[in-house]
Coordinates of C-alpha atoms in Angstrom, one line a residue:
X264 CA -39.6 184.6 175.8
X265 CA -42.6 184.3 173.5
X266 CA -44.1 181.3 172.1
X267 CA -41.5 181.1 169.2
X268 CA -38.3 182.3 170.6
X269 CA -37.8 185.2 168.4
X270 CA -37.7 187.7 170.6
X271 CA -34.6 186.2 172.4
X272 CA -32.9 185.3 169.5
X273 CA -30.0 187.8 170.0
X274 CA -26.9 188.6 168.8
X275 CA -24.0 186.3 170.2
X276 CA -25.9 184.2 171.9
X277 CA -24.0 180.7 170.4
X278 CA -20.5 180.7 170.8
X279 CA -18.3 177.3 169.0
X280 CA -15.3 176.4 169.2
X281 CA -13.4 174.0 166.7
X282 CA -10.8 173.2 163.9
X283 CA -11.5 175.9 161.2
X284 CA -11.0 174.1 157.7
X285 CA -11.4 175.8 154.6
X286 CA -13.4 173.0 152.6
X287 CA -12.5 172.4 148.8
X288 CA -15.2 170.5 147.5
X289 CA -15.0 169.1 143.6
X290 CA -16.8 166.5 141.8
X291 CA -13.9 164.5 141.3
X292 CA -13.4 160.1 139.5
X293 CA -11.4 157.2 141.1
X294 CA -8.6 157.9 139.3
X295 CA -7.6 160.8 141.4
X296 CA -8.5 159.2 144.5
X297 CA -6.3 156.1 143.9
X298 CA -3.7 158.5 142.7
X299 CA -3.8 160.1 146.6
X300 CA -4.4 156.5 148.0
X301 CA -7.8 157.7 148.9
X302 CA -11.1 155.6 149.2
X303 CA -14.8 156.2 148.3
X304 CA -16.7 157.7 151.4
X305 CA -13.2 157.7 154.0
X306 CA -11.7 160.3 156.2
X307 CA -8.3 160.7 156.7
X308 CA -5.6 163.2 157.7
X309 CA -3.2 164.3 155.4
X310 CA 0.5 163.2 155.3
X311 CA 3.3 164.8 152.8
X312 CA 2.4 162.5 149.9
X313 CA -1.7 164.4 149.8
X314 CA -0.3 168.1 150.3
X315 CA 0.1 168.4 146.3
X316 CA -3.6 167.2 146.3
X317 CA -4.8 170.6 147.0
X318 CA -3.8 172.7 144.2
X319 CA -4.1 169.7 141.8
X320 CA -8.0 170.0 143.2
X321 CA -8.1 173.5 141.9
X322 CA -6.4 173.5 138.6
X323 CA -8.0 170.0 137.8
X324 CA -11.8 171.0 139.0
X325 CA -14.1 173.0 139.2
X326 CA -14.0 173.6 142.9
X327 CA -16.1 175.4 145.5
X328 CA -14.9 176.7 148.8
X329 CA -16.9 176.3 152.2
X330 CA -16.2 177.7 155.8
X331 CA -15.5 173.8 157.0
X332 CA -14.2 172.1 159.7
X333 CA -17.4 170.0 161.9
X334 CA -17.8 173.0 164.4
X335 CA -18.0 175.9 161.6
X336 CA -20.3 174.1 159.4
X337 CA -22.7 173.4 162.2
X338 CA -22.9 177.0 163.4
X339 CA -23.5 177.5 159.7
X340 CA -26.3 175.8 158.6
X341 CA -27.7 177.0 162.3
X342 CA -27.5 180.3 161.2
X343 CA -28.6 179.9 158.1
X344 CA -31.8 178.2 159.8
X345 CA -32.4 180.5 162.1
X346 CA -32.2 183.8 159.2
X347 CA -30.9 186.4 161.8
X348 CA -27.4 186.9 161.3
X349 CA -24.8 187.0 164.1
X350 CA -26.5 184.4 166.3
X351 CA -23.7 182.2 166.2
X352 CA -19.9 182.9 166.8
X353 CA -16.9 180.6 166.6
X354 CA -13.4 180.6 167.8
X355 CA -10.2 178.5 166.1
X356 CA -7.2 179.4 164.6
X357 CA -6.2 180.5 161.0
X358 CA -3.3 181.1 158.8
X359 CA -2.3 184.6 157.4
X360 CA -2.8 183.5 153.6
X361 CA -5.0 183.4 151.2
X362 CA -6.7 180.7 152.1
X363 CA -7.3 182.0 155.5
X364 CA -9.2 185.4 154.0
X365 CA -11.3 183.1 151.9
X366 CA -12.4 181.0 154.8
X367 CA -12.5 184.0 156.7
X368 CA -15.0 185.4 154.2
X369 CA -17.3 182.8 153.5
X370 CA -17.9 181.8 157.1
X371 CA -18.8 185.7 157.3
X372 CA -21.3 185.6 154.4
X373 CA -23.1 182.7 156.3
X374 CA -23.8 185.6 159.3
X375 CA -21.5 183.8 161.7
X376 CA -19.4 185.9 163.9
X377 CA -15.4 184.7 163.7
X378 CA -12.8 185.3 166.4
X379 CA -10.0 183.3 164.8
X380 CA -6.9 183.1 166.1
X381 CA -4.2 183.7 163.6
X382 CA -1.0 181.9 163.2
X383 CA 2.4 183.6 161.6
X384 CA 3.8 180.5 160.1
X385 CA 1.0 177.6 159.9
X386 CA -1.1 177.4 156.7
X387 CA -4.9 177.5 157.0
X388 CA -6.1 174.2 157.6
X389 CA -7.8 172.8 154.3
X390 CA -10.2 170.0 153.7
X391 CA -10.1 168.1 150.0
X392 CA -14.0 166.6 149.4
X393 CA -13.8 164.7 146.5
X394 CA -17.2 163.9 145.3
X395 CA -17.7 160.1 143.6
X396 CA -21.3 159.4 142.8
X397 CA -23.0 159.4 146.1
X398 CA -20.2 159.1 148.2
X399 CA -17.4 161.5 149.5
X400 CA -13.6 161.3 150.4
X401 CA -12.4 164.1 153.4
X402 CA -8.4 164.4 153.4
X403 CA -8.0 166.7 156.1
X404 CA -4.9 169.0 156.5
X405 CA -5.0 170.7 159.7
X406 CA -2.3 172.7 159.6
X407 CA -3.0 176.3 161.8
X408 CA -6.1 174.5 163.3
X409 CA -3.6 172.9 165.1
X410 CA -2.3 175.6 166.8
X411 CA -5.0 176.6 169.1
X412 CA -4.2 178.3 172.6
X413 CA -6.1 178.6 175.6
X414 CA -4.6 182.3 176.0
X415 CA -6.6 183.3 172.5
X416 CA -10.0 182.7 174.6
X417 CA -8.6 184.5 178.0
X418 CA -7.8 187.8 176.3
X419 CA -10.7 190.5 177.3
X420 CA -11.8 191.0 173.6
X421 CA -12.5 187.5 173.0
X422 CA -13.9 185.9 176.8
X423 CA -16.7 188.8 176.2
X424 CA -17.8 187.0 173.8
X425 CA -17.7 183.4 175.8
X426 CA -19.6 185.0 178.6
X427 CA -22.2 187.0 176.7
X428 CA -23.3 183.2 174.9
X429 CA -25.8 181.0 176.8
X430 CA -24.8 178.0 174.1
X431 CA -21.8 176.2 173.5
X432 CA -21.3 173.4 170.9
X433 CA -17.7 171.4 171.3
X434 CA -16.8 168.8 168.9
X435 CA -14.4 166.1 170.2
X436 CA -12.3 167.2 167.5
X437 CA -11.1 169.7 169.3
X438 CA -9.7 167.5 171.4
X439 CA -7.1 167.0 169.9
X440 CA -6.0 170.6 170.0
X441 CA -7.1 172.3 173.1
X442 CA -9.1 170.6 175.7
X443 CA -7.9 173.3 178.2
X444 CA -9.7 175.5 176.3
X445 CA -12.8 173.4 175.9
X446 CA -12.8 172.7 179.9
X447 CA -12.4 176.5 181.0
X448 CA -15.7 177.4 178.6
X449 CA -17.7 174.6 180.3
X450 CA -16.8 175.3 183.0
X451 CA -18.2 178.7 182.8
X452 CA -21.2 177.3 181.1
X453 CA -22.2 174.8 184.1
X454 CA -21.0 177.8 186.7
X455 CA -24.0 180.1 185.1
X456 CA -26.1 177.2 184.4
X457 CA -25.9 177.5 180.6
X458 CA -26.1 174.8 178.2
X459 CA -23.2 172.7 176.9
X460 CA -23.8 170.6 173.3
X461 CA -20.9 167.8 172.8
X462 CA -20.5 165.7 169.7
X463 CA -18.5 162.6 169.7
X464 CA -17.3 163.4 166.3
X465 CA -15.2 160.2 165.3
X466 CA -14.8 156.5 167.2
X467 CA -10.8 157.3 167.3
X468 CA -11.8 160.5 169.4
X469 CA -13.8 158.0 171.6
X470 CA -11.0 155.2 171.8
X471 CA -7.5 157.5 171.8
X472 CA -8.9 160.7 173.7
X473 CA -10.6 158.9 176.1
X474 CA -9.1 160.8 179.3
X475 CA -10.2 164.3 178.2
X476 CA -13.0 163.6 177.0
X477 CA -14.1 162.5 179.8
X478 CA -13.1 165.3 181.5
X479 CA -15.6 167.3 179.5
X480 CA -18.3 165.1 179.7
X481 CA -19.5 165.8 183.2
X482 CA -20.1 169.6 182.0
X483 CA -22.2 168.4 178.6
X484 CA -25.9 169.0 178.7
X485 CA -26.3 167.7 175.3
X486 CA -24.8 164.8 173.6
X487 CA -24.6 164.2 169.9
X488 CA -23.1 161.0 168.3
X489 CA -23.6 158.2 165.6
X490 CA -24.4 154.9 165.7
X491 CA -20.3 153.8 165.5
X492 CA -19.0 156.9 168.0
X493 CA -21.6 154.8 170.4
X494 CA -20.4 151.4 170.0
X495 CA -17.1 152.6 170.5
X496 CA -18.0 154.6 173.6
X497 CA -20.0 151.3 174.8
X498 CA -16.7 149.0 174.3
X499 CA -14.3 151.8 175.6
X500 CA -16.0 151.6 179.2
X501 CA -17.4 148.6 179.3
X502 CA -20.9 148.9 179.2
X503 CA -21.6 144.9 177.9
X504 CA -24.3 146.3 175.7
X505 CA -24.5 147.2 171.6
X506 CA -28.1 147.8 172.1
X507 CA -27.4 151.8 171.2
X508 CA -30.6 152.5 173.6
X509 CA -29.1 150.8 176.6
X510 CA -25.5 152.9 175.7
X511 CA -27.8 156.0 175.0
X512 CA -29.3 155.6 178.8
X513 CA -26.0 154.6 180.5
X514 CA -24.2 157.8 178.7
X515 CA -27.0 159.8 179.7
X516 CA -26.3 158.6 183.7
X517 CA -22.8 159.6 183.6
X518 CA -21.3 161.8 186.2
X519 CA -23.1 165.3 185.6
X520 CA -21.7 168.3 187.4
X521 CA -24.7 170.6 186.6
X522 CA -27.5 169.1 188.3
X523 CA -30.2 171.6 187.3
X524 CA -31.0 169.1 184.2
X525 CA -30.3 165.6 183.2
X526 CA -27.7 164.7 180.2
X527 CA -30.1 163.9 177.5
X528 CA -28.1 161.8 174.5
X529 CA -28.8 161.9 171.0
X530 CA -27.4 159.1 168.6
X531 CA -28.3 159.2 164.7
X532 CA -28.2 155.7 162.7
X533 CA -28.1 156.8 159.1
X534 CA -31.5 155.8 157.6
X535 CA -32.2 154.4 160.8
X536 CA -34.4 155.8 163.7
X537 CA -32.9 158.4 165.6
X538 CA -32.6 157.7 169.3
X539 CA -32.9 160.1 171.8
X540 CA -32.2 159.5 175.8
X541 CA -33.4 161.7 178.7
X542 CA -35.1 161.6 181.8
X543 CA -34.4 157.5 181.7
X544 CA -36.5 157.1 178.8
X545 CA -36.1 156.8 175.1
X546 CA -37.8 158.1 172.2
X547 CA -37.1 157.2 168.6
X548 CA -37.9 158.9 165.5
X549 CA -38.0 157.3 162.4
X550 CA -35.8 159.0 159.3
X551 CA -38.1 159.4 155.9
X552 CA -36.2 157.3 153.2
X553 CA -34.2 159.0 150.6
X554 CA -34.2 157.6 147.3
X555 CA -30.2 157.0 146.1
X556 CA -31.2 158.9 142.9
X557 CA -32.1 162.2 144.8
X558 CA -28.7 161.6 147.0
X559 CA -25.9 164.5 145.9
X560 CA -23.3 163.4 148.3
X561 CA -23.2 162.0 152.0
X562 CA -20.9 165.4 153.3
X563 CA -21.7 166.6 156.3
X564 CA -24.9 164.6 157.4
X565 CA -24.0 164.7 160.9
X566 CA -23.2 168.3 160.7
X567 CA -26.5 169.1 159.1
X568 CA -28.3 167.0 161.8
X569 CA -26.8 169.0 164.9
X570 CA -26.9 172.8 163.2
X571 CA -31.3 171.7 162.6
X572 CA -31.4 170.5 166.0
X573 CA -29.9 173.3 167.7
X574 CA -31.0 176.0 165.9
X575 CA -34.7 174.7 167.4
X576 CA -33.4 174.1 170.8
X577 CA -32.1 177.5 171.0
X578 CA -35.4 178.7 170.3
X579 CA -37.1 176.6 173.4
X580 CA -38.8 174.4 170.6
X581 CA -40.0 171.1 171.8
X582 CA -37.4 168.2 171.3
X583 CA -39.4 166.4 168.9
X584 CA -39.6 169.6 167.1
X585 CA -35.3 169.8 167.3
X586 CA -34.7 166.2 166.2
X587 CA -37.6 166.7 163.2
X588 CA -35.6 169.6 162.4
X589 CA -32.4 167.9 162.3
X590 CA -33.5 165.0 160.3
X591 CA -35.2 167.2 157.7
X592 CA -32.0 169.2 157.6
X593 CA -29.9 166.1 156.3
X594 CA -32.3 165.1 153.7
X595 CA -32.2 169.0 152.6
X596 CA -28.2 169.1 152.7
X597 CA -27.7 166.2 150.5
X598 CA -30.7 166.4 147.4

């Protein structure tokens, strides 16, 4: 490895795996949110009454399509960091439509590598992002995302490409689908001492998914959450604390099966410092402001965060050097 990394920047050396969402974005008004029952800067899932929602996007707006979904837009805007194409390669499942090729396409352009598995019947998952001022609405659909088997990673052609990484990123998302499959490639990981990266994702993942996620969490070298996926976790086992510093510590002192390294934790606050746990100690590093007037849209902050840090981490950079990175990314993603 040289001082910069470069030289071990190779192909297929990140491998993600998550719920593939082919993101619509439009600048859309209130009226078409409180037509869908939707509010300014919420998530949801979709139910029947949002499916219309979708087509009405694109014959209404002018729309632009995005290889989405919290893992894919990570390995993303890593790759589009790091400028060498084919560094990063995910795994989730698609439909056979339309919006499938598109999402397949795009996530292609960005240089990541795609080993979707594809579904007969389910749709492509989709992702409406409805643009209101500064603030964004997310009415997920996920459709074929859903689908997800364990037997997808197993077959020869595709766990060549699980071995061959030295970094995986999970989201908790993916919990929801196929924890089997997120166990079996972390288990791998901490059996050939490579790196794990976990990100909380959402506090419902924290509250309702409790059970596997912390059946993951011993394997996770890395740790990414927010300032409310750490309360959460705090209140779900009982730490007595909202002092995100102490949680950040007591995370990081959870059960570890790999015990070449200490769990190091890494919660964002927003415009707050970040704080970052390892070794028993923390460090915080303060976020520049961003005026509201240079603010696009609040999409995909945490996403941008995680795809800066990583790309530096992969590269042996310094961790101050990864969370600068990360921090910089989010004021890049939204002016």
């Amino acid at each position: 490895m040289t001082a910069n990394g470069m030289d071990s920047l190779r192909e297929e050396l990140v491998l993600g795996m998550g719920n593939p969402l082919l993101d619509i974005i439009a600048f859309g008004d209130q009226q078409f949110l409180d037509k869908y029952g939707m509010k300014p800067n919420d998530a949801i899932l979709a139910e029947d009454k949002h499916l219309p929602m979708y087509d009405e996007m694109i014959k209404k707006f002018k729309v632009e399509y995005v290889a989405g979904g919290a893992c894919q837009n990570t390995l993303r805007l890593a790759q589009w960091i790091l400028g060498k194409p084919r560094v990063c390669v995910f795994m989730g499942c698609i439909g056979k439509d339309s919006f499938g090729s598109i999402l397949e396409q795009k996530a292609n352009e960005s240089g990541v590598i795609t080993r979707y598995m594809y579904h007969d019947i389910q749709p492509t998952g989709t992702c409406a992002v409805v643009v209101t001022d500064h603030n964004r609405s997310l009415c997920a659909n996920l459709a074929a995302a859903n689908c997800f088997k364990i037997a997808h990673i197993k077959k020869e052609e595709n766990w060549s490409f699980v071995k061959n990484a030295s970094y995986y990123y999970l989201t908790s998302f993916f919990l929801t689908v196929s924890p089997d499959s997120m166990l079996e490639v972390a288990r791998h990981a901490c059996a050939f001492d490579k790196t794990v990266f976990l990100n909380l994702s959402a506090p419902f993942l924290v509250q309702f998914f409790k059970e596997p996620m912390m059946q993951v969490l011993p394997y996770v070298d890395i740790l990414f959450g927010n300032e409310h996926e750490a309360e959460t976790f705090s209140k779900e086992h009982c730490f007595g604390t909202n002092d995100l510093r102490e949680v950040a510590l007591k995370i990081a002192a959870l059960e570890k099966v790999n015990k070449n390294r200490n769990r190091m934790v890494v919660i964002t606050q927003g415009p707050d410092n970040v704080i970052v746990a390892i070794d028993g100690k923390i460090t915080e590093y303060e976020v520049p402001v961003l005026q509201s007037n240079r603010i696009v849209d609040t999409n995909g902050a945490g996403d941008a965060f995680t795809g800066g840090f990583m790309a530096m981490f992969i590269q042996k950079k310094s961790i101050d050097v990864c969370v600068k990175c990360g921090i910089y990314e989010i004021g890049r993603a939204h002016v």
